[in-house]
């Protein structure tokens, strides 16, 4: 898995509503923290960060139909 690919998926999200923008901002922040964990060889932290990325992907999809496809791609790549 490449962190750059996750960042590209998130940047490509077409957030139209405020909840979708909020989800996008949270995911950008979490992927940035994930990159830091890999860079500093903090693998346990990286595992926790990956799980924290999956939470919005699984719970917010129903509430944000505009970015559901991107969230599904993100979830697939972080498994």
Short mmCIF file of N, CA and C in Angstrom, two decimals:
data_model
loop_
_atom_site.label_atom_id
_atom_site.label_comp_id
_atom_site.label_asym_id
_atom_site.label_seq_id
_atom_site.Cartn_x
_atom_site.Cartn_y
_atom_site.Cartn_z
N UNK A 1 0.84 -1.17 0.00
CA UNK A 1 0.00 0.00 0.00
C UNK A 1 0.88 1.24 0.00
N UNK A 2 0.55 2.17 -0.80
CA UNK A 2 1.30 3.42 -0.86
C UNK A 2 0.45 4.55 -0.30
N UNK A 3 1.06 5.31 0.56
CA UNK A 3 0.36 6.43 1.17
C UNK A 3 0.01 7.48 0.12
N UNK A 4 0.86 7.63 -0.87
CA UNK A 4 0.61 8.59 -1.94
C UNK A 4 -0.69 8.26 -2.67
N UNK A 5 -0.95 6.98 -2.88
CA UNK A 5 -2.18 6.58 -3.55
C UNK A 5 -3.40 6.97 -2.72
N UNK A 6 -3.30 6.77 -1.40
CA UNK A 6 -4.40 7.17 -0.51
C UNK A 6 -4.63 8.68 -0.58
N UNK A 7 -3.54 9.43 -0.60
CA UNK A 7 -3.66 10.88 -0.70
C UNK A 7 -4.33 11.30 -2.01
N UNK A 8 -4.01 10.62 -3.09
CA UNK A 8 -4.61 10.94 -4.38
C UNK A 8 -6.11 10.64 -4.39
N UNK A 9 -6.49 9.54 -3.75
CA UNK A 9 -7.92 9.20 -3.68
C UNK A 9 -8.67 10.30 -2.93
N UNK A 10 -8.10 10.74 -1.81
CA UNK A 10 -8.76 11.75 -0.99
C UNK A 10 -8.82 13.09 -1.73
N UNK A 11 -7.75 13.46 -2.40
CA UNK A 11 -7.74 14.73 -3.13
C UNK A 11 -8.75 14.72 -4.29
N UNK A 12 -9.02 13.54 -4.84
CA UNK A 12 -9.95 13.43 -5.96
C UNK A 12 -11.41 13.44 -5.52
N UNK A 13 -11.66 13.37 -4.22
CA UNK A 13 -13.05 13.39 -3.73
C UNK A 13 -13.71 14.70 -4.11
N UNK A 14 -14.91 14.60 -4.61
CA UNK A 14 -15.66 15.79 -5.00
C UNK A 14 -16.70 16.07 -3.92
N UNK A 15 -16.25 16.70 -2.87
CA UNK A 15 -17.14 17.01 -1.75
C UNK A 15 -18.02 18.19 -2.11
N UNK A 16 -19.32 17.99 -2.01
CA UNK A 16 -20.26 19.04 -2.39
C UNK A 16 -20.92 19.70 -1.18
N UNK A 17 -21.06 18.93 -0.10
CA UNK A 17 -21.73 19.46 1.09
C UNK A 17 -20.72 19.64 2.21
N UNK A 18 -21.14 20.32 3.25
CA UNK A 18 -20.25 20.56 4.39
C UNK A 18 -19.86 19.26 5.10
N UNK A 19 -20.77 18.29 5.32
CA UNK A 19 -20.33 17.03 5.94
C UNK A 19 -19.29 16.30 5.08
N UNK A 20 -19.44 16.35 3.78
CA UNK A 20 -18.46 15.71 2.90
C UNK A 20 -17.11 16.42 2.99
N UNK A 21 -17.12 17.75 3.07
CA UNK A 21 -15.87 18.49 3.25
C UNK A 21 -15.22 18.16 4.57
N UNK A 22 -16.02 18.00 5.62
CA UNK A 22 -15.48 17.66 6.93
C UNK A 22 -14.82 16.28 6.91
N UNK A 23 -15.47 15.32 6.26
CA UNK A 23 -14.90 13.98 6.14
C UNK A 23 -13.59 14.04 5.37
N UNK A 24 -13.56 14.80 4.32
CA UNK A 24 -12.35 14.93 3.50
C UNK A 24 -11.20 15.53 4.31
N UNK A 25 -11.48 16.57 5.09
CA UNK A 25 -10.44 17.18 5.93
C UNK A 25 -9.91 16.21 6.97
N UNK A 26 -10.80 15.45 7.59
CA UNK A 26 -10.39 14.46 8.59
C UNK A 26 -9.50 13.40 7.95
N UNK A 27 -9.90 12.92 6.79
CA UNK A 27 -9.11 11.88 6.12
C UNK A 27 -7.74 12.40 5.69
N UNK A 28 -7.67 13.63 5.21
CA UNK A 28 -6.38 14.21 4.84
C UNK A 28 -5.46 14.25 6.06
N UNK A 29 -6.01 14.67 7.18
CA UNK A 29 -5.21 14.74 8.41
C UNK A 29 -4.73 13.36 8.84
N UNK A 30 -5.60 12.37 8.77
CA UNK A 30 -5.23 11.02 9.21
C UNK A 30 -4.21 10.37 8.29
N UNK A 31 -4.32 10.61 7.00
CA UNK A 31 -3.34 10.04 6.07
C UNK A 31 -1.99 10.73 6.25
N UNK A 32 -2.00 12.01 6.55
CA UNK A 32 -0.75 12.73 6.82
C UNK A 32 -0.07 12.13 8.06
N UNK A 33 -0.84 11.83 9.09
CA UNK A 33 -0.29 11.21 10.30
C UNK A 33 0.20 9.79 10.01
N UNK A 34 -0.49 9.09 9.13
CA UNK A 34 -0.06 7.75 8.74
C UNK A 34 1.29 7.80 8.04
N UNK A 35 1.47 8.76 7.17
CA UNK A 35 2.76 8.92 6.48
C UNK A 35 3.87 9.16 7.51
N UNK A 36 3.61 9.99 8.51
CA UNK A 36 4.60 10.26 9.56
C UNK A 36 4.97 8.97 10.28
N UNK A 37 3.98 8.15 10.59
CA UNK A 37 4.25 6.89 11.30
C UNK A 37 5.14 5.97 10.47
N UNK A 38 4.88 5.86 9.19
CA UNK A 38 5.73 5.02 8.34
C UNK A 38 7.14 5.60 8.23
N UNK A 39 7.24 6.91 8.10
CA UNK A 39 8.54 7.55 7.95
C UNK A 39 9.42 7.32 9.17
N UNK A 40 8.80 7.32 10.35
CA UNK A 40 9.54 7.16 11.60
C UNK A 40 9.51 5.72 12.12
N UNK A 41 9.07 4.78 11.30
CA UNK A 41 9.04 3.35 11.63
C UNK A 41 8.24 3.05 12.89
N UNK A 42 7.13 3.71 13.06
CA UNK A 42 6.22 3.47 14.18
C UNK A 42 5.08 2.59 13.67
N UNK A 43 5.35 1.30 13.57
CA UNK A 43 4.41 0.40 12.90
C UNK A 43 3.13 0.18 13.69
N UNK A 44 3.22 0.10 15.01
CA UNK A 44 2.00 -0.06 15.81
C UNK A 44 1.11 1.17 15.69
N UNK A 45 1.73 2.34 15.71
CA UNK A 45 0.96 3.57 15.51
C UNK A 45 0.35 3.60 14.11
N UNK A 46 1.11 3.13 13.14
CA UNK A 46 0.61 3.11 11.76
C UNK A 46 -0.61 2.21 11.65
N UNK A 47 -0.58 1.09 12.33
CA UNK A 47 -1.72 0.17 12.31
C UNK A 47 -2.95 0.86 12.91
N UNK A 48 -2.75 1.56 14.02
CA UNK A 48 -3.85 2.28 14.65
C UNK A 48 -4.37 3.38 13.73
N UNK A 49 -3.47 4.08 13.07
CA UNK A 49 -3.88 5.14 12.15
C UNK A 49 -4.67 4.58 10.97
N UNK A 50 -4.26 3.43 10.47
CA UNK A 50 -4.99 2.81 9.36
C UNK A 50 -6.40 2.44 9.79
N UNK A 51 -6.53 1.92 11.01
CA UNK A 51 -7.86 1.59 11.51
C UNK A 51 -8.71 2.85 11.68
N UNK A 52 -8.06 3.95 12.07
CA UNK A 52 -8.81 5.20 12.22
C UNK A 52 -9.25 5.76 10.87
N UNK A 53 -8.55 5.41 9.81
CA UNK A 53 -8.97 5.80 8.47
C UNK A 53 -10.19 4.98 8.03
N UNK A 54 -10.23 3.73 8.44
CA UNK A 54 -11.33 2.86 8.04
C UNK A 54 -12.66 3.23 8.70
N UNK A 55 -12.62 3.80 9.89
CA UNK A 55 -13.85 4.13 10.61
C UNK A 55 -14.76 5.05 9.80
N UNK A 56 -14.28 6.20 9.32
CA UNK A 56 -15.18 7.04 8.52
C UNK A 56 -15.62 6.37 7.22
N UNK A 57 -14.75 5.54 6.66
CA UNK A 57 -15.11 4.87 5.41
C UNK A 57 -16.31 3.96 5.60
N UNK A 58 -16.41 3.34 6.76
CA UNK A 58 -17.51 2.40 7.01
C UNK A 58 -18.76 3.06 7.55
N UNK A 59 -18.62 4.13 8.30
CA UNK A 59 -19.78 4.71 8.96
C UNK A 59 -20.40 5.88 8.22
N UNK A 60 -19.65 6.59 7.44
CA UNK A 60 -20.14 7.83 6.85
C UNK A 60 -20.62 7.65 5.41
N UNK A 61 -20.39 6.49 4.84
CA UNK A 61 -20.77 6.27 3.44
C UNK A 61 -22.25 6.51 3.21
N UNK A 62 -23.09 6.06 4.11
CA UNK A 62 -24.53 6.22 3.93
C UNK A 62 -24.96 7.68 4.02
N UNK A 63 -24.23 8.47 4.79
CA UNK A 63 -24.60 9.87 4.98
C UNK A 63 -24.06 10.78 3.89
N UNK A 64 -23.05 10.33 3.17
CA UNK A 64 -22.40 11.17 2.16
C UNK A 64 -22.35 10.47 0.82
N UNK A 65 -23.46 10.46 0.09
CA UNK A 65 -23.48 9.75 -1.19
C UNK A 65 -22.56 10.34 -2.24
N UNK A 66 -22.19 11.60 -2.12
CA UNK A 66 -21.35 12.24 -3.11
C UNK A 66 -19.93 11.71 -3.16
N UNK A 67 -19.45 11.20 -2.04
CA UNK A 67 -18.07 10.70 -1.99
C UNK A 67 -18.02 9.21 -1.64
N UNK A 68 -19.13 8.52 -1.78
CA UNK A 68 -19.21 7.11 -1.41
C UNK A 68 -18.22 6.26 -2.21
N UNK A 69 -18.09 6.53 -3.49
CA UNK A 69 -17.18 5.74 -4.33
C UNK A 69 -15.73 5.92 -3.89
N UNK A 70 -15.34 7.14 -3.60
CA UNK A 70 -13.97 7.40 -3.15
C UNK A 70 -13.70 6.75 -1.80
N UNK A 71 -14.68 6.80 -0.90
CA UNK A 71 -14.51 6.16 0.40
C UNK A 71 -14.39 4.64 0.25
N UNK A 72 -15.14 4.07 -0.69
CA UNK A 72 -15.03 2.63 -0.93
C UNK A 72 -13.64 2.27 -1.45
N UNK A 73 -13.10 3.08 -2.34
CA UNK A 73 -11.73 2.85 -2.84
C UNK A 73 -10.71 2.96 -1.72
N UNK A 74 -10.90 3.95 -0.87
CA UNK A 74 -9.98 4.17 0.24
C UNK A 74 -10.02 2.99 1.21
N UNK A 75 -11.23 2.50 1.50
CA UNK A 75 -11.35 1.35 2.39
C UNK A 75 -10.69 0.12 1.79
N UNK A 76 -10.88 -0.09 0.50
CA UNK A 76 -10.27 -1.25 -0.17
C UNK A 76 -8.75 -1.19 -0.08
N UNK A 77 -8.18 -0.01 -0.27
CA UNK A 77 -6.72 0.14 -0.27
C UNK A 77 -6.10 0.04 1.12
N UNK A 78 -6.87 0.32 2.18
CA UNK A 78 -6.30 0.27 3.52
C UNK A 78 -6.50 -1.06 4.21
N UNK A 79 -7.17 -1.99 3.57
CA UNK A 79 -7.33 -3.31 4.19
C UNK A 79 -6.07 -4.10 4.11
#
